[in-house]
N, CA, C and O atoms as a printed pandas DataFrame, in Angstrom:
     atom_number atom_name residue_name chain_id  residue_number  x_coord  y_coord  z_coord
0              1         N          MET        A               1    0.616  -15.540   21.021
1              2        CA          MET        A               1   -0.553  -16.365   20.744
2              3         C          MET        A               1   -0.167  -17.431   19.725
3              4         O          MET        A               1    0.454  -17.132   18.705
4              5         N          ASN        A               2   -0.529  -18.638   20.002
5              6        CA          ASN        A               2   -0.136  -19.747   19.132
6              7         C          ASN        A               2   -1.374  -20.361   18.483
7              8         O          ASN        A               2   -1.658  -21.546   18.659
8              9         N          THR        A               3   -2.097  -19.547   17.740
9             10        CA          THR        A               3   -3.276  -20.032   17.034
10            11         C          THR        A               3   -3.142  -19.719   15.557
11            12         O          THR        A               3   -2.440  -18.789   15.161
12            13         N          ILE        A               4   -3.819  -20.503   14.761
13            14        CA          ILE        A               4   -3.803  -20.296   13.318
14            15         C          ILE        A               4   -5.057  -19.528   12.943
15            16         O          ILE        A               4   -6.170  -19.942   13.267
16            17         N          ASN        A               5   -4.877  -18.438   12.275
17            18        CA          ASN        A               5   -5.977  -17.608   11.841
18            19         C          ASN        A               5   -6.776  -18.349   10.771
19            20         O          ASN        A               5   -6.200  -18.841    9.801
20            21         N          ASP        A               6   -8.094  -18.434   10.938
21            22        CA          ASP        A               6   -8.948  -19.113    9.959
22            23         C          ASP        A               6   -8.855  -18.487    8.575
23            24         O          ASP        A               6   -9.075  -19.159    7.567
24            25         N          GLU        A               7   -8.535  -17.216    8.527
25            26        CA          GLU        A               7   -8.462  -16.525    7.239
26            27         C          GLU        A               7   -7.157  -16.808    6.494
27            28         O          GLU        A               7   -7.121  -16.724    5.267
28            29         N          THR        A               8   -6.087  -17.142    7.218
29            30        CA          THR        A               8   -4.809  -17.396    6.539
30            31         C          THR        A               8   -4.539  -18.880    6.356
31            32         O          THR        A               8   -3.932  -19.275    5.360
32            33         N          GLY        A               9   -4.978  -19.714    7.299
33            34        CA          GLY        A               9   -4.829  -21.164    7.173
34            35         C          GLY        A               9   -3.447  -21.593    6.760
35            36         O          GLY        A               9   -2.472  -21.316    7.458
36            37         N          GLN        A              10   -3.350  -22.278    5.611
37            38        CA          GLN        A              10   -2.071  -22.816    5.167
38            39         C          GLN        A              10   -1.068  -21.731    4.785
39            40         O          GLN        A              10    0.110  -22.023    4.580
40            41         N          PHE        A              11   -1.522  -20.491    4.689
41            42        CA          PHE        A              11   -0.615  -19.392    4.357
42            43         C          PHE        A              11   -0.147  -18.660    5.604
43            44         O          PHE        A              11    0.458  -17.592    5.517
44            45         N          ASP        A              12   -0.431  -19.239    6.765
45            46        CA          ASP        A              12    0.046  -18.695    8.025
46            47         C          ASP        A              12    1.572  -18.603    7.966
47            48         O          ASP        A              12    2.221  -19.465    7.375
48            49         N          ALA        A              13    2.140  -17.573    8.568
49            50        CA          ALA        A              13    3.588  -17.329    8.502
50            51         C          ALA        A              13    4.396  -18.527    8.987
51            52         O          ALA        A              13    5.469  -18.803    8.450
52            53         N          ARG        A              14    3.898  -19.243    9.994
53            54        CA          ARG        A              14    4.635  -20.398   10.512
54            55         C          ARG        A              14    4.718  -21.503    9.482
55            56         O          ARG        A              14    5.766  -22.133    9.333
56            57         N          PHE        A              15    3.629  -21.749    8.767
57            58        CA          PHE        A              15    3.638  -22.787    7.740
58            59         C          PHE        A              15    4.537  -22.409    6.580
59            60         O          PHE        A              15    5.284  -23.241    6.065
60            61         N          LEU        A              16    4.463  -21.160    6.174
61            62        CA          LEU        A              16    5.314  -20.702    5.072
62            63         C          LEU        A              16    6.792  -20.789    5.454
63            64         O          LEU        A              16    7.623  -21.211    4.649
64            65         N          LEU        A              17    7.114  -20.392    6.677
65            66        CA          LEU        A              17    8.499  -20.458    7.131
66            67         C          LEU        A              17    8.979  -21.903    7.184
67            68         O          LEU        A              17   10.104  -22.201    6.782
68            69         N          TRP        A              18    8.130  -22.801    7.679
69            70        CA          TRP        A              18    8.509  -24.214    7.772
70            71         C          TRP        A              18    8.744  -24.808    6.389
71            72         O          TRP        A              18    9.732  -25.512    6.180
72            73         N          ARG        A              19    7.851  -24.532    5.444
73            74        CA          ARG        A              19    8.015  -25.087    4.091
74            75         C          ARG        A              19    9.282  -24.551    3.429
75            76         O          ARG        A              19    9.983  -25.294    2.741
76            77         N          THR        A              20    9.575  -23.292    3.628
77            78        CA          THR        A              20   10.792  -22.704    3.066
78            79         C          THR        A              20   12.032  -23.334    3.702
79            80         O          THR        A              20   12.983  -23.685    3.004
80            81         N          PHE        A              21   12.014  -23.473    5.010
81            82        CA          PHE        A              21   13.134  -24.099    5.724
82            83         C          PHE        A              21   13.363  -25.517    5.217
83            84         O          PHE        A              21   14.497  -25.909    4.945
84            85         N          CYS        A              22   12.297  -26.272    5.092
85            86        CA          CYS        A              22   12.415  -27.662    4.630
86            87         C          CYS        A              22   13.038  -27.725    3.239
87            88         O          CYS        A              22   13.915  -28.550    2.984
88            89         N          ALA        A              23   12.592  -26.867    2.357
89            90        CA          ALA        A              23   13.127  -26.857    0.993
90            91         C          ALA        A              23   14.616  -26.501    0.988
91            92         O          ALA        A              23   15.390  -27.089    0.233
92            93         N          GLU        A              24   15.012  -25.560    1.811
93            94        CA          GLU        A              24   16.402  -25.111    1.832
94            95         C          GLU        A              24   17.342  -26.105    2.507
95            96         O          GLU        A              24   18.546  -26.092    2.248
96            97         N          HIS        A              25   16.803  -26.966    3.371
97            98        CA          HIS        A              25   17.660  -27.879    4.141
98            99         C          HIS        A              25   17.367  -29.353    3.841
99           100         O          HIS        A              25   17.759  -30.234    4.606
100          101         N          ASP        A              26   16.682  -29.615    2.733
101          102        CA          ASP        A              26   16.370  -30.985    2.307
102          103         C          ASP        A              26   15.706  -31.812    3.414
103          104         O          ASP        A              26   16.048  -32.973    3.637
104          105         N          VAL        A              27   14.758  -31.187    4.090
105          106        CA          VAL        A              27   13.981  -31.858    5.131
106          107         C          VAL        A              27   12.592  -32.126    4.557
107          108         O          VAL        A              27   11.972  -31.202    4.031
108          109         N          PRO        A              28   12.085  -33.345    4.639
109          110        CA          PRO        A              28   10.723  -33.604    4.159
110          111         C          PRO        A              28    9.724  -32.731    4.916
111          112         O          PRO        A              28    9.776  -32.654    6.143
112          113         N          VAL        A              29    8.832  -32.085    4.206
113          114        CA          VAL        A              29    7.911  -31.132    4.814
114          115         C          VAL        A              29    6.993  -31.782    5.844
115          116         O          VAL        A              29    6.480  -31.104    6.734
116          117         N          GLU        A              30    6.786  -33.091    5.729
117          118        CA          GLU        A              30    5.927  -33.767    6.697
118          119         C          GLU        A              30    6.651  -34.064    8.017
119          120         O          GLU        A              30    6.040  -34.563    8.961
120          121         N          THR        A              31    7.951  -33.757    8.083
121          122        CA          THR        A              31    8.716  -33.906    9.318
122          123         C          THR        A              31    8.204  -32.896   10.341
123          124         O          THR        A              31    7.878  -31.759   10.001
124          125         N          LEU        A              32    8.139  -33.326   11.590
125          126        CA          LEU        A              32    7.765  -32.412   12.661
126          127         C          LEU        A              32    9.009  -31.686   13.155
127          128         O          LEU        A              32   10.081  -32.289   13.227
128          129         N          PRO        A              33    8.892  -30.418   13.494
129          130        CA          PRO        A              33   10.059  -29.705   14.015
130          131         C          PRO        A              33   10.699  -30.424   15.207
131          132         O          PRO        A              33   11.918  -30.379   15.369
132          133         N          SER        A              34    9.904  -31.073   16.026
133          134        CA          SER        A              34   10.448  -31.780   17.188
134          135         C          SER        A              34   11.267  -33.003   16.792
135          136         O          SER        A              34   12.008  -33.538   17.617
136          137         N          ASP        A              35   11.148  -33.458   15.534
137          138        CA          ASP        A              35   11.926  -34.597   15.044
138          139         C          ASP        A              35   13.312  -34.196   14.551
139          140         O          ASP        A              35   14.146  -35.066   14.300
140          141         N          LEU        A              36   13.570  -32.915   14.410
141          142        CA          LEU        A              36   14.873  -32.458   13.934
142          143         C          LEU        A              36   15.931  -32.710   14.988
143          144         O          LEU        A              36   15.653  -32.701   16.187
144          145         N          THR        A              37   17.155  -32.936   14.521
145          146        CA          THR        A              37   18.268  -33.160   15.442
146          147         C          THR        A              37   19.486  -32.367   14.993
147          148         O          THR        A              37   19.576  -31.926   13.847
148          149         N          GLY        A              38   20.406  -32.198   15.905
149          150        CA          GLY        A              38   21.707  -31.606   15.597
150          151         C          GLY        A              38   21.655  -30.210   15.022
151          152         O          GLY        A              38   20.883  -29.360   15.465
152          153         N          ASP        A              39   22.498  -29.992   14.022
153          154        CA          ASP        A              39   22.675  -28.678   13.402
154          155         C          ASP        A              39   21.385  -28.180   12.751
155          156         O          ASP        A              39   21.074  -26.991   12.812
156          157         N          VAL        A              40   20.641  -29.085   12.131
157          158        CA          VAL        A              40   19.396  -28.677   11.464
158          159         C          VAL        A              40   18.396  -28.162   12.498
159          160         O          VAL        A              40   17.690  -27.183   12.253
160          161         N          ARG        A              41   18.341  -28.815   13.637
161          162        CA          ARG        A              41   17.438  -28.359   14.710
162          163         C          ARG        A              41   17.858  -26.973   15.209
163          164         O          ARG        A              41   17.013  -26.103   15.421
164          165         N          ASP        A              42   19.153  -26.773   15.392
165          166        CA          ASP        A              42   19.664  -25.477   15.838
166          167         C          ASP        A              42   19.328  -24.382   14.825
167          168         O          ASP        A              42   18.938  -23.276   15.198
168          169         N          LYS        A              43   19.485  -24.705   13.540
169          170        CA          LYS        A              43   19.166  -23.723   12.492
170          171         C          LYS        A              43   17.683  -23.386   12.496
171          172         O          LYS        A              43   17.308  -22.222   12.347
172          173         N          TRP        A              44   16.822  -24.413   12.670
173          174        CA          TRP        A              44   15.386  -24.167   12.712
174          175         C          TRP        A              44   15.026  -23.277   13.905
175          176         O          TRP        A              44   14.265  -22.321   13.754
176          177         N          ASN        A              45   15.557  -23.580   15.068
177          178        CA          ASN        A              45   15.256  -22.793   16.258
178          179         C          ASN        A              45   15.710  -21.354   16.107
179          180         O          ASN        A              45   14.999  -20.435   16.513
180          181         N          ALA        A              46   16.883  -21.146   15.530
181          182        CA          ALA        A              46   17.388  -19.786   15.320
182          183         C          ALA        A              46   16.505  -19.023   14.335
183          184         O          ALA        A              46   16.162  -17.863   14.562
184          185         N          LEU        A              47   16.140  -19.694   13.234
185          186        CA          LEU        A              47   15.289  -19.046   12.243
186          187         C          LEU        A              47   13.921  -18.719   12.823
187          188         O          LEU        A              47   13.409  -17.614   12.646
188          189         N          LYS        A              48   13.339  -19.676   13.507
189          190        CA          LYS        A              48   12.012  -19.506   14.117
190          191         C          LYS        A              48   12.032  -18.355   15.111
191          192         O          LYS        A              48   11.124  -17.523   15.126
192          193         N          ASP        A              49   13.071  -18.309   15.942
193          194        CA          ASP        A              49   13.175  -17.252   16.950
194          195         C          ASP        A              49   13.356  -15.874   16.331
195          196         O          ASP        A              49   12.890  -14.875   16.880
196          197         N          SER        A              50   14.034  -15.821   15.187
197          198        CA          SER        A              50   14.281  -14.533   14.557
198          199         C          SER        A              50   13.107  -14.045   13.707
199          200         O          SER        A              50   12.920  -12.839   13.544
200          201         N          LYS        A              51   12.320  -14.969   13.168
201          202        CA          LYS        A              51   11.248  -14.593   12.236
202          203         C          LYS        A              51    9.850  -14.588   12.859
203          204         O          LYS        A              51    8.971  -13.857   12.404
204          205         N          LEU        A              52    9.647  -15.393   13.886
205          206        CA          LEU        A              52    8.316  -15.501   14.485
206          207         C          LEU        A              52    8.344  -14.889   15.876
207          208         O          LEU        A              52    8.965  -15.427   16.792
208          209         N          LYS        A              53    7.681  -13.788   16.018
209          210        CA          LYS        A              53    7.648  -13.091   17.317
210          211         C          LYS        A              53    6.251  -13.135   17.865
211          212         O          LYS        A              53    5.996  -12.608   18.948
């Protein structure tokens, strides 16, 4: 299910994972995941696949 719970909002696991990833890889948080390229995109996809089920 790809919905954001009204009770968690900005603390949804996907948002937290994205903000952490951005901080660790010097990616501006306002960047869209679809805008990533190369190695950074591969790292995001691997992390997302391993952490978000």
